[in-house]
JSON list of C-alpha atoms in Angstrom, two decimals:
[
{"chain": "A", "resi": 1, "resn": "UNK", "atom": "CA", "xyz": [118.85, 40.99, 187.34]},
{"chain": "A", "resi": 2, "resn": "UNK", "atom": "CA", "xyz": [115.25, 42.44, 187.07]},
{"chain": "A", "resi": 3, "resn": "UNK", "atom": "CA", "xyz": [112.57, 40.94, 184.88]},
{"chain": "A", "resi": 4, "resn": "UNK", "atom": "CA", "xyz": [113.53, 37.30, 184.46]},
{"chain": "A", "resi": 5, "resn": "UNK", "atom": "CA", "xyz": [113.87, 37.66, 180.84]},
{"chain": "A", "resi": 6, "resn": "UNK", "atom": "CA", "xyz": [116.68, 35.51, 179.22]},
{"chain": "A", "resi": 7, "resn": "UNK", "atom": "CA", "xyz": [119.69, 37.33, 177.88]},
{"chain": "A", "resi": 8, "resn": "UNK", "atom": "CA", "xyz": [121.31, 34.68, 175.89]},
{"chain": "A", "resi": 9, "resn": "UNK", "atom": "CA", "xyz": [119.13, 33.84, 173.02]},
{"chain": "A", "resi": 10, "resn": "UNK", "atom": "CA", "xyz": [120.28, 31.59, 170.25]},
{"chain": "A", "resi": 11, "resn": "UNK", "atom": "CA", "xyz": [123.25, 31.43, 170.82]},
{"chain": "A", "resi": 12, "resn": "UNK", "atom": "CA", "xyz": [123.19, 35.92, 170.68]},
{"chain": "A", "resi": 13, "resn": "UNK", "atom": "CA", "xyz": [124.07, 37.78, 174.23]},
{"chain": "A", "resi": 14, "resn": "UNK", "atom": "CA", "xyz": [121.82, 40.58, 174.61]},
{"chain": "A", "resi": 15, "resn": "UNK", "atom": "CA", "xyz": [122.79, 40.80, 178.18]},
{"chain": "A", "resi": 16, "resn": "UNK", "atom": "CA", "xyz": [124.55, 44.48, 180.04]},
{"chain": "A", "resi": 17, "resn": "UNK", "atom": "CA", "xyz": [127.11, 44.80, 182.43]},
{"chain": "A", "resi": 18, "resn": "UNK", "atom": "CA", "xyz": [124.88, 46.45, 185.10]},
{"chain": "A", "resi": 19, "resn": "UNK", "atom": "CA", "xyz": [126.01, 48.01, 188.37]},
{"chain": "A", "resi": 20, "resn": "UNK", "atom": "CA", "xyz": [123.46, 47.88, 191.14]},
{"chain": "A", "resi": 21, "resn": "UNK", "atom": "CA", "xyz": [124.15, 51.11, 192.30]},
{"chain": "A", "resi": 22, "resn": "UNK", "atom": "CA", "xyz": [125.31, 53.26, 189.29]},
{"chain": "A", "resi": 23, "resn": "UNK", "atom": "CA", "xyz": [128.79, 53.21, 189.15]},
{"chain": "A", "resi": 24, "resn": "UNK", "atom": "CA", "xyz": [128.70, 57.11, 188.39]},
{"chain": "A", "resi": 25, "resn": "UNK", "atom": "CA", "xyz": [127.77, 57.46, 192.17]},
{"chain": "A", "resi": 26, "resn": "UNK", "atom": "CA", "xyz": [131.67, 56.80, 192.90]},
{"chain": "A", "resi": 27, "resn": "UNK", "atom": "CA", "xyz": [133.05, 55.31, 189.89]},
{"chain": "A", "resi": 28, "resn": "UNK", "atom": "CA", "xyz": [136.48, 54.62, 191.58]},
{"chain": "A", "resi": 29, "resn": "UNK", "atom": "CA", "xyz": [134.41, 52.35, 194.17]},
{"chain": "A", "resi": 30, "resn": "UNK", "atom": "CA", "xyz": [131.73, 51.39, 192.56]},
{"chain": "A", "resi": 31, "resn": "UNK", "atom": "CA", "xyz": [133.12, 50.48, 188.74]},
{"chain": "A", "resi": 32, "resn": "UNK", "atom": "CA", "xyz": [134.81, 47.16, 189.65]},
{"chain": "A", "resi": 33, "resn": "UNK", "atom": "CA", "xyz": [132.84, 46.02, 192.58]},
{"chain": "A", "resi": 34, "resn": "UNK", "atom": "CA", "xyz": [131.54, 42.78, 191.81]},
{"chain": "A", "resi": 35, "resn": "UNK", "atom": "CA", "xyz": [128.87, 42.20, 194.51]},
{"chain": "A", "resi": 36, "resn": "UNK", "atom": "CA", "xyz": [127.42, 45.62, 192.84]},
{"chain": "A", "resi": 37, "resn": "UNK", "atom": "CA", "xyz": [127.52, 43.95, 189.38]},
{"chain": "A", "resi": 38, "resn": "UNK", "atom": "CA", "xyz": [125.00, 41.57, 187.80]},
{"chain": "A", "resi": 39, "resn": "UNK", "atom": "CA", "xyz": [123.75, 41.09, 183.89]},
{"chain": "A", "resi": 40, "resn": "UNK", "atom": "CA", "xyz": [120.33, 42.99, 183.23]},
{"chain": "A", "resi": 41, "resn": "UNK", "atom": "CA", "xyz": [118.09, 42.98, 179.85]},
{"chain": "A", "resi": 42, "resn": "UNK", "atom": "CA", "xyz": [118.73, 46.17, 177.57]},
{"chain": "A", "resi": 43, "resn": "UNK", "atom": "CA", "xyz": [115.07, 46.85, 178.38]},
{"chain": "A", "resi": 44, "resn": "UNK", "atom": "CA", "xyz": [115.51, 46.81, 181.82]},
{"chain": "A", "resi": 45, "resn": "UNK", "atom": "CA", "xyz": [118.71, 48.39, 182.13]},
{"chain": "A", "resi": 46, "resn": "UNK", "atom": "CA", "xyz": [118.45, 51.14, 179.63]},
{"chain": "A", "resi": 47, "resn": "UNK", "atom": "CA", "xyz": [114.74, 52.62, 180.17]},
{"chain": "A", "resi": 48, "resn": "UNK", "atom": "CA", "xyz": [113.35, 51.61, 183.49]},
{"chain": "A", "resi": 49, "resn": "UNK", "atom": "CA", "xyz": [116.64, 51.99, 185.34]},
{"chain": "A", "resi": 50, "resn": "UNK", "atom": "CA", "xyz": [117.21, 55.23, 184.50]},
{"chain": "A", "resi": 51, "resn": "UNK", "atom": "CA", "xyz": [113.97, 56.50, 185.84]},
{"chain": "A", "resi": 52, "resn": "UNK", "atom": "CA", "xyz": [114.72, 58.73, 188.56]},
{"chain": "A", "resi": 53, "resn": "UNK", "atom": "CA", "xyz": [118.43, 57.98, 188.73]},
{"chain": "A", "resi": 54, "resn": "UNK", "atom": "CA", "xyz": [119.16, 61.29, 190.13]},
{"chain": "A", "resi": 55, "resn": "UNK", "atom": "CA", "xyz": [116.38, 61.06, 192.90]},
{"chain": "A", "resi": 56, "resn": "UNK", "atom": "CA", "xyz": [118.73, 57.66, 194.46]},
{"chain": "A", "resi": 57, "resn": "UNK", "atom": "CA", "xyz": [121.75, 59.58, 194.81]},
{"chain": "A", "resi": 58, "resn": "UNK", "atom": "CA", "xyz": [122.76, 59.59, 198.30]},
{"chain": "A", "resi": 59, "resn": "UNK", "atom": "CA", "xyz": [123.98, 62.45, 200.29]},
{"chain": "A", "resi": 60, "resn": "UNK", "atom": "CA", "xyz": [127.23, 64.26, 199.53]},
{"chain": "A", "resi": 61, "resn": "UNK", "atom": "CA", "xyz": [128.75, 63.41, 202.68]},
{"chain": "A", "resi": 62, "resn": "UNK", "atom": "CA", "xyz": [127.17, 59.76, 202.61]},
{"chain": "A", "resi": 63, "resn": "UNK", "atom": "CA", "xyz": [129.14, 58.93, 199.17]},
{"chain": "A", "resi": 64, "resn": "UNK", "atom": "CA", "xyz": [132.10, 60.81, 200.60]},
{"chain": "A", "resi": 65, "resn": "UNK", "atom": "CA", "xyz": [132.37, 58.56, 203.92]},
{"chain": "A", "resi": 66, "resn": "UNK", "atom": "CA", "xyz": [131.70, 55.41, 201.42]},
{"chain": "A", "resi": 67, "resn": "UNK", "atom": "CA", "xyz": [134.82, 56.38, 199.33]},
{"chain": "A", "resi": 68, "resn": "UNK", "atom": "CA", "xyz": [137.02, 57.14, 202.42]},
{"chain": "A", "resi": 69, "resn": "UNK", "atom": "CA", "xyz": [136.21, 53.95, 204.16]},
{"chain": "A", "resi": 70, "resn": "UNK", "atom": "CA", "xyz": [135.51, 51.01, 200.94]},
{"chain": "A", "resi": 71, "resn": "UNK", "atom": "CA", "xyz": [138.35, 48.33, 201.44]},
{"chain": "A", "resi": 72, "resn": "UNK", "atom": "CA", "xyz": [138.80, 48.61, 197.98]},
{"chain": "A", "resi": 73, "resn": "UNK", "atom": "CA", "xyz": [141.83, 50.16, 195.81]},
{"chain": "A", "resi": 74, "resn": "UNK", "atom": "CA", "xyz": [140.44, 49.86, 192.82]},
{"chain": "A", "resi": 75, "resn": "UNK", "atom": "CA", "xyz": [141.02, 46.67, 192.85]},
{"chain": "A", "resi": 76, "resn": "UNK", "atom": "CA", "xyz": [138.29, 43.95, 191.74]},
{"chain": "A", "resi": 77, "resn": "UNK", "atom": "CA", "xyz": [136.15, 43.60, 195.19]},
{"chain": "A", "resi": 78, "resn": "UNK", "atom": "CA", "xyz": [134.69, 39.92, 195.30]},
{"chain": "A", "resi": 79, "resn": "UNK", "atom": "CA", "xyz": [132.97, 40.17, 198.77]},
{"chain": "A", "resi": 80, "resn": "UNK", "atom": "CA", "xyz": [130.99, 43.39, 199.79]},
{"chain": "A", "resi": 81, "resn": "UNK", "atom": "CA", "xyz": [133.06, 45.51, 202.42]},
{"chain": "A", "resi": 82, "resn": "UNK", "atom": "CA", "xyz": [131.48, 46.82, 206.03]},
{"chain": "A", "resi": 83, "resn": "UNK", "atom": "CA", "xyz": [131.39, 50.05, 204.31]},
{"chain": "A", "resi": 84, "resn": "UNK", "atom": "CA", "xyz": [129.60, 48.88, 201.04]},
{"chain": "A", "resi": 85, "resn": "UNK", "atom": "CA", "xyz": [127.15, 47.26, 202.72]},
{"chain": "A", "resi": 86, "resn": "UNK", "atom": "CA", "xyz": [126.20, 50.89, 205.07]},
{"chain": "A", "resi": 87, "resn": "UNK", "atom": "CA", "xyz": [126.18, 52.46, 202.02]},
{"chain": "A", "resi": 88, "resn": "UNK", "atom": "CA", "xyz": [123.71, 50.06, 200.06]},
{"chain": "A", "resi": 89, "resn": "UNK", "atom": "CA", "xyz": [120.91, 50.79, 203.32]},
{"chain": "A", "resi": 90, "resn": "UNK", "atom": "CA", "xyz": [121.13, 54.84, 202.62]},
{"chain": "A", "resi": 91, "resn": "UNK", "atom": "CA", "xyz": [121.36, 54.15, 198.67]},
{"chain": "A", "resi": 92, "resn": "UNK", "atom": "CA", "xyz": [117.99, 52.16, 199.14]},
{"chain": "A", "resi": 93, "resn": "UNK", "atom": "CA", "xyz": [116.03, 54.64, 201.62]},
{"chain": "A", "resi": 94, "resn": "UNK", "atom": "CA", "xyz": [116.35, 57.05, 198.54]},
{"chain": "A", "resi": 95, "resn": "UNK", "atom": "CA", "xyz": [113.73, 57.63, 196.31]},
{"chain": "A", "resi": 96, "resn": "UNK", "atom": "CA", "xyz": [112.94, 55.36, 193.56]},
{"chain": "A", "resi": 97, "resn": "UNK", "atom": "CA", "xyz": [116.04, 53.46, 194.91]},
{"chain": "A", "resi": 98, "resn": "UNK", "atom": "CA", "xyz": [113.24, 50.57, 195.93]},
{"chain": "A", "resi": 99, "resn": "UNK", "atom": "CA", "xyz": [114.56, 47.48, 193.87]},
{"chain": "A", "resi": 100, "resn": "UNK", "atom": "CA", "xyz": [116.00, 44.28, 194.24]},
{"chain": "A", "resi": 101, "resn": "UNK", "atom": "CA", "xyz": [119.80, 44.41, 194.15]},
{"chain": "A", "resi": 102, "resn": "UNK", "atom": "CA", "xyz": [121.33, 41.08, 192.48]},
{"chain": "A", "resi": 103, "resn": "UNK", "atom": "CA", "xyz": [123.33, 39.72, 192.62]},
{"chain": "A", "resi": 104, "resn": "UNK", "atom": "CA", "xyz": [123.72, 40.31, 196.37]},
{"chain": "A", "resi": 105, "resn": "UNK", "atom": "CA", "xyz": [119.62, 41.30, 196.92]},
{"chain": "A", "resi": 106, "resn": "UNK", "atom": "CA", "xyz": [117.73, 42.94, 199.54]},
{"chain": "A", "resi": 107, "resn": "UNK", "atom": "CA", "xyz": [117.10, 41.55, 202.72]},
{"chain": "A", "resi": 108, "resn": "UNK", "atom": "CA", "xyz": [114.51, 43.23, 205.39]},
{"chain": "A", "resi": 109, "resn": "UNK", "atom": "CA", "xyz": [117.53, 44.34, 207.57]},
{"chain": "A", "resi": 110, "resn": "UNK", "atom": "CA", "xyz": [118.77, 46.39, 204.56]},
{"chain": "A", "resi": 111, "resn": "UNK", "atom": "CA", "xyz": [115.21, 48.73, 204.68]},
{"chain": "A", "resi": 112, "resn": "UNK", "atom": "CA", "xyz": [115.38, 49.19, 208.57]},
{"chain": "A", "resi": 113, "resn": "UNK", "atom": "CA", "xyz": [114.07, 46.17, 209.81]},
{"chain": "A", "resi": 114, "resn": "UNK", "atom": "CA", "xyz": [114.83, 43.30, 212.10]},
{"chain": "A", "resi": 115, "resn": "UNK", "atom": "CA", "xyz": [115.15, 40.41, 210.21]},
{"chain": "A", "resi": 116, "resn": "UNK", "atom": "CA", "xyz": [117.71, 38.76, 208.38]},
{"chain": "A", "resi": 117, "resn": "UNK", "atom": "CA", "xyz": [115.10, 37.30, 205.35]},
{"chain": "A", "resi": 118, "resn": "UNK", "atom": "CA", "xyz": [115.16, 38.36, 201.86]},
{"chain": "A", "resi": 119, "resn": "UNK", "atom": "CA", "xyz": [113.13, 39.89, 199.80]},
{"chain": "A", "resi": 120, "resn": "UNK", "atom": "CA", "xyz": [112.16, 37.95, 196.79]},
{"chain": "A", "resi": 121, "resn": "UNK", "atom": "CA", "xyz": [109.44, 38.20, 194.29]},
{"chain": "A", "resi": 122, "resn": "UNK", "atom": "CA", "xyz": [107.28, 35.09, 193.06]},
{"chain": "A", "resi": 123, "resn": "UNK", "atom": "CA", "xyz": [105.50, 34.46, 189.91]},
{"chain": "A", "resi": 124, "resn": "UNK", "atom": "CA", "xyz": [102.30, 33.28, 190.07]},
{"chain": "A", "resi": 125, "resn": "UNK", "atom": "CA", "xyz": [101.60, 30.99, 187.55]},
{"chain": "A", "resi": 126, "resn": "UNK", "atom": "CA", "xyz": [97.65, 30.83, 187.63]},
{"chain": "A", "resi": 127, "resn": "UNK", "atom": "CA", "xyz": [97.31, 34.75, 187.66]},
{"chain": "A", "resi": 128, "resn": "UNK", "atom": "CA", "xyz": [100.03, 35.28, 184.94]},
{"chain": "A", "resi": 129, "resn": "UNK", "atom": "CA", "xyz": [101.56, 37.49, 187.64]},
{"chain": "A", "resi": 130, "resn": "UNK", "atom": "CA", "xyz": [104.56, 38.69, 189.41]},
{"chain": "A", "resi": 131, "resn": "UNK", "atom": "CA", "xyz": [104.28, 38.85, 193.13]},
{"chain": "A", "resi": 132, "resn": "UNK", "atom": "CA", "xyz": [106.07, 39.20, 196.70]},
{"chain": "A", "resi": 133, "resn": "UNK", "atom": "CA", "xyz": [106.91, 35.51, 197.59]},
{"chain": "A", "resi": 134, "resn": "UNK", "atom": "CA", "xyz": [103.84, 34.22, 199.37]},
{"chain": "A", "resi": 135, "resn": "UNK", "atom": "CA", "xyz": [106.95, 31.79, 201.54]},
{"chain": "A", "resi": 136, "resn": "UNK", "atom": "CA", "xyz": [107.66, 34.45, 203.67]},
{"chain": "A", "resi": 137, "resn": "UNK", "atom": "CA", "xyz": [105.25, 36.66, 206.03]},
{"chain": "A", "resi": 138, "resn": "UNK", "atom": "CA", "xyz": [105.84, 39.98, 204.90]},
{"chain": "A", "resi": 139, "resn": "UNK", "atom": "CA", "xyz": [105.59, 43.33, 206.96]},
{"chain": "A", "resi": 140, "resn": "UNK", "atom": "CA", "xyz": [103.69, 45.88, 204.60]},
{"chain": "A", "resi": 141, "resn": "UNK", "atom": "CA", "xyz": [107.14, 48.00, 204.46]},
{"chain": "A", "resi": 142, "resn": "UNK", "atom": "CA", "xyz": [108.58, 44.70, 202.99]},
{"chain": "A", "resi": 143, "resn": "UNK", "atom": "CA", "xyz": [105.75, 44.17, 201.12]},
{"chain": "A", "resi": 144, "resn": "UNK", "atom": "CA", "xyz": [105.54, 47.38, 199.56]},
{"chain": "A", "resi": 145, "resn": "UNK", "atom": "CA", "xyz": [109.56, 47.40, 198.75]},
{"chain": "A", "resi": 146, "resn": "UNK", "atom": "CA", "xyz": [109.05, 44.38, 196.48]},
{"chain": "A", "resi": 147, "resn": "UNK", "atom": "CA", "xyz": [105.99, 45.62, 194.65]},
{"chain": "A", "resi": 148, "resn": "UNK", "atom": "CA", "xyz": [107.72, 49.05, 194.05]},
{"chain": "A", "resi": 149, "resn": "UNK", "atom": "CA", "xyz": [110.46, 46.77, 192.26]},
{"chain": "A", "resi": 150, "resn": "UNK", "atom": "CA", "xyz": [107.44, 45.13, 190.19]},
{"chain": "A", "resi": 151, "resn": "UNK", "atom": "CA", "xyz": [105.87, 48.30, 189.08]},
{"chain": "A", "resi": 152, "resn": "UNK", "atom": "CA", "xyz": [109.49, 49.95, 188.85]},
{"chain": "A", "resi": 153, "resn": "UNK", "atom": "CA", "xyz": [110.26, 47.51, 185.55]},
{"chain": "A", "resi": 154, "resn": "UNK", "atom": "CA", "xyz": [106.61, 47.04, 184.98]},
{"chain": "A", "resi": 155, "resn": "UNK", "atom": "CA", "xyz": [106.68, 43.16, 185.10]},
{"chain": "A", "resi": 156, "resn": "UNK", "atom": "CA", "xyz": [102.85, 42.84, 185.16]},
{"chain": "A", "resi": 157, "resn": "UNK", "atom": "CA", "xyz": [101.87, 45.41, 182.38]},
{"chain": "A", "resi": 158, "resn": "UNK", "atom": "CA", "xyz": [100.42, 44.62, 179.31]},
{"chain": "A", "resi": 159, "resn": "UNK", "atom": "CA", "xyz": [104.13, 45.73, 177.42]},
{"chain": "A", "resi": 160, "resn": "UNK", "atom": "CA", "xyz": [106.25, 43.79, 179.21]},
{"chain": "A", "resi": 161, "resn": "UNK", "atom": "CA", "xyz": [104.11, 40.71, 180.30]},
{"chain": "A", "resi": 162, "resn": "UNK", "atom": "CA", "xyz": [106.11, 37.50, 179.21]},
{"chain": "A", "resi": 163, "resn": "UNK", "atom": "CA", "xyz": [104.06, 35.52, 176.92]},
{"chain": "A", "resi": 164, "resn": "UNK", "atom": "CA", "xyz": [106.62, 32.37, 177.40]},
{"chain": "A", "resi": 165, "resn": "UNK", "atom": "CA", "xyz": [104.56, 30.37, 180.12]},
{"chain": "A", "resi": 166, "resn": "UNK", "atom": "CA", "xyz": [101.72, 30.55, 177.78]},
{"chain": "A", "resi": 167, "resn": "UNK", "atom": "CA", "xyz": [103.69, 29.19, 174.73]},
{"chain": "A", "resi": 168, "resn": "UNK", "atom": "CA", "xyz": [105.30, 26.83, 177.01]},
{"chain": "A", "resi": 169, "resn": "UNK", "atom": "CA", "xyz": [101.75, 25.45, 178.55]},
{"chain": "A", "resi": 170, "resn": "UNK", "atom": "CA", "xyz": [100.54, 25.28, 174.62]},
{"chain": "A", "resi": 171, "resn": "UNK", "atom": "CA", "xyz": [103.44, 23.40, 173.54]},
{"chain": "A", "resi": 172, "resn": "UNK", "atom": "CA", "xyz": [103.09, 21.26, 175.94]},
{"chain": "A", "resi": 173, "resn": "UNK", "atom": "CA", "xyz": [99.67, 20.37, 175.46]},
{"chain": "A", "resi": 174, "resn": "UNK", "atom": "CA", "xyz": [100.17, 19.71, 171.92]},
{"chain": "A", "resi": 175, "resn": "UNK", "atom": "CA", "xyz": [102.67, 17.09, 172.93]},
{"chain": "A", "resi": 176, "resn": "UNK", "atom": "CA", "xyz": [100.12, 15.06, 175.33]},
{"chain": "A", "resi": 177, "resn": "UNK", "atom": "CA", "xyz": [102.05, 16.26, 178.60]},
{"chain": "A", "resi": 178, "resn": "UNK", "atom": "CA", "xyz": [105.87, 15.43, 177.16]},
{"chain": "A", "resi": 179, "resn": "UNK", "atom": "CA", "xyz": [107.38, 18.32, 177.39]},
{"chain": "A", "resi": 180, "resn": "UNK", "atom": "CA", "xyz": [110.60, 19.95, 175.83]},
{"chain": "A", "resi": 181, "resn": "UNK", "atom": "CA", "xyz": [114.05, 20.67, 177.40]},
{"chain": "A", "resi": 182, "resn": "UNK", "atom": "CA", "xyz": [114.26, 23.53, 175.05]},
{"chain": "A", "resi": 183, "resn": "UNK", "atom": "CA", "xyz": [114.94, 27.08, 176.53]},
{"chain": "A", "resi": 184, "resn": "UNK", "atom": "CA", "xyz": [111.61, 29.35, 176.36]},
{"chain": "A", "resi": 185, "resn": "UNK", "atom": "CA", "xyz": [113.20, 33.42, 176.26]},
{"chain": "A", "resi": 186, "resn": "UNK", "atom": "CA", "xyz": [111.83, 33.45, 180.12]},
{"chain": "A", "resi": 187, "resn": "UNK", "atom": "CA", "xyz": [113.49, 31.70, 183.66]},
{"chain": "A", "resi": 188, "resn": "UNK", "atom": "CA", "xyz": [110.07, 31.56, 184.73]},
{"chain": "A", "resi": 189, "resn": "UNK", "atom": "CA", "xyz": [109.15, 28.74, 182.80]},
{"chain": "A", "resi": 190, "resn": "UNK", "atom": "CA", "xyz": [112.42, 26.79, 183.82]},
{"chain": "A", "resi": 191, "resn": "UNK", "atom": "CA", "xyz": [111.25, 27.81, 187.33]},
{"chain": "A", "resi": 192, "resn": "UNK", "atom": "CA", "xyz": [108.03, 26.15, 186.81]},
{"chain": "A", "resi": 193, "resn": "UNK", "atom": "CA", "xyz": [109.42, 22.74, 185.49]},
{"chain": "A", "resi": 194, "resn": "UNK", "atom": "CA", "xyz": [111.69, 22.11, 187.85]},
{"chain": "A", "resi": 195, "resn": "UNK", "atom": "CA", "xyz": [109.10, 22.86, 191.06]},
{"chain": "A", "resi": 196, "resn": "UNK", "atom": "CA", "xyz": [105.68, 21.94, 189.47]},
{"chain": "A", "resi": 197, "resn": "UNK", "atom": "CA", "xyz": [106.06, 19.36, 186.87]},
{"chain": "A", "resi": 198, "resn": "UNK", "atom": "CA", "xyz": [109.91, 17.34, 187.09]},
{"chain": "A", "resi": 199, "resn": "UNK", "atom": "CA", "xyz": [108.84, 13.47, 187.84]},
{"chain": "A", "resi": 200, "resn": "UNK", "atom": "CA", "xyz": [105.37, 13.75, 187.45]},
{"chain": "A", "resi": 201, "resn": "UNK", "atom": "CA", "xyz": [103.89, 11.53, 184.62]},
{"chain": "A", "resi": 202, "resn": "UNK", "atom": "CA", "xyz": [103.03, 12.69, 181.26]},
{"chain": "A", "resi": 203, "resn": "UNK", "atom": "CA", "xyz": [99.28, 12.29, 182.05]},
{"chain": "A", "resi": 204, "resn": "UNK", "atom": "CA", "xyz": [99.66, 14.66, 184.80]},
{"chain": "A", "resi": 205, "resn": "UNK", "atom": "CA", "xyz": [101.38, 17.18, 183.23]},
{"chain": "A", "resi": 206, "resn": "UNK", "atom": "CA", "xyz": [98.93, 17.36, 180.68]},
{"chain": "A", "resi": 207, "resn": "UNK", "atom": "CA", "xyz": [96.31, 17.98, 183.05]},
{"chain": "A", "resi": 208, "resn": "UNK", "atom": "CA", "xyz": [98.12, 20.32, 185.32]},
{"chain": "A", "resi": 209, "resn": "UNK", "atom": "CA", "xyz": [98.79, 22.49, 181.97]},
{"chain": "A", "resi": 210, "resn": "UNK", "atom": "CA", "xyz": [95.71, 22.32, 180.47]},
{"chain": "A", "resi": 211, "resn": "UNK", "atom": "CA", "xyz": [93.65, 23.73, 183.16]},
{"chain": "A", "resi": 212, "resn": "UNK", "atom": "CA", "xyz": [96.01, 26.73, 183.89]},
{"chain": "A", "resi": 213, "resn": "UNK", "atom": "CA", "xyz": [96.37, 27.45, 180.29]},
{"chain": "A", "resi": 214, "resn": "UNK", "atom": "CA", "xyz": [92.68, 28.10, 180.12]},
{"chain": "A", "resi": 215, "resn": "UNK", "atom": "CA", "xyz": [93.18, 30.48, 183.37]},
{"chain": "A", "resi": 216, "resn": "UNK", "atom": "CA", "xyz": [96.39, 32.21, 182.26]},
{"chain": "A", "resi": 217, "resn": "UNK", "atom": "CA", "xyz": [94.96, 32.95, 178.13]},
{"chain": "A", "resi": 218, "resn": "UNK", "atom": "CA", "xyz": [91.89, 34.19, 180.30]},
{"chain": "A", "resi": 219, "resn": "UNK", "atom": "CA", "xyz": [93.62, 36.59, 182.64]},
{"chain": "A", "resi": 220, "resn": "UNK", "atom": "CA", "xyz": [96.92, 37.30, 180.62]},
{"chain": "A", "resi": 221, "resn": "UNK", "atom": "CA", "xyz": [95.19, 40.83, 179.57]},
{"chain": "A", "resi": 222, "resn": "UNK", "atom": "CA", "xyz": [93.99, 41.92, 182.62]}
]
């Protein structure tokens, strides 16, 4: 849901259930809603989550109008209700509550504004970087959102940063340009395949990969 990191790694789930906004919020709403539910990384889901959980409760009367007017009956929910979806914009005006939501996401209407795009990070490949996707022309409030959701699960830190692309770019060098189908332990490089390097020659992909593996073993401690 957060970080990009795989949770299925030969052939082991490491994967948790994770509930967008915590299901302890209104657990008879909230537990089997399945817009609110996505998979996250244990890392993800059991450390950075739960900083400043209690800051993104909403109002007492907020949750109180949610549970009187959710479609739901404890049912399993497959679309997001009228009511969900007025909750989710006061859930996210609280503090720390500034993440991406999957599965459903964030889009710019949810944080106030007038505009029906979403908010989506990037990773950029030459900077060994997460970043707010440089397709869409973000207000700063946008703009700010998504980076609080980078620094939130620290996706650029030292700790966290994925060393797959590099061991991807690597392998991939020491192969003259063929590269693998194999799964690397992060989407990003699977990301990068399909959008940088699918149906270009092998001579090509050798070149693109050399000369950002020189800029990304460069800058990947910075």
């Amino acid at each position: 849901m957060y970080c990009y990191n795989r949770i299925k790694i030969d052939q082991n789930e490491y994967g948790h259930l994770e509930h967008a906004m915590e299901s302890s919020i209104a657990p008879e709403k909230l537990k089997n809603c399945i817009p609110n539910i996505g998979i996250a990384c244990p890392v993800c889901n059991d450390k950075y989550k739960r900083i400043g959980e209690k800051d993104r409760i909403p109002e007492g009367e907020d949750i109180e109008q949610f549970i009187n007017e959710a479609e739901c009956g404890g049912k399993f929910c497959e679309k997001p209700c009228k009511a969900y979806q007025q909750f989710k914009k006061k859930y996210l005006k609280r503090n720390t509550a500034q993440f991406l939501m999957q599965p459903l996401g964030v889009k710019a209407s949810d944080i106030g504004i007038h505009a029906e795009r979403d908010l989506k990070i990037q990773y950029d490949a030459l900077n060994n970087k997460f970043i707010p996707s440089s397709r869409e022309v973000y207000s700063k409030k946008e703009e700010d959102f998504i980076l609080h959701h980078i620094d939130m699960f620290c996706l650029n830190s030292k700790e966290r940063k994925s060393t797959q692309m590099v061991v991807f770019l690597r392998d991939t060098i020491q192969k003259d340009g063929h590269f693998t189908e194999i799964e690397y332990n992060n989407q990003v490089v699977e990301l990068f395949v399909h959008s940088v390097l699918k149906g270009k020659e092998a001579k090509e992909v050798l070149k693109i990969c050399e000369n950002l593996y020189t800029y990304v073993t460069l800058k990947f401690h910075v």
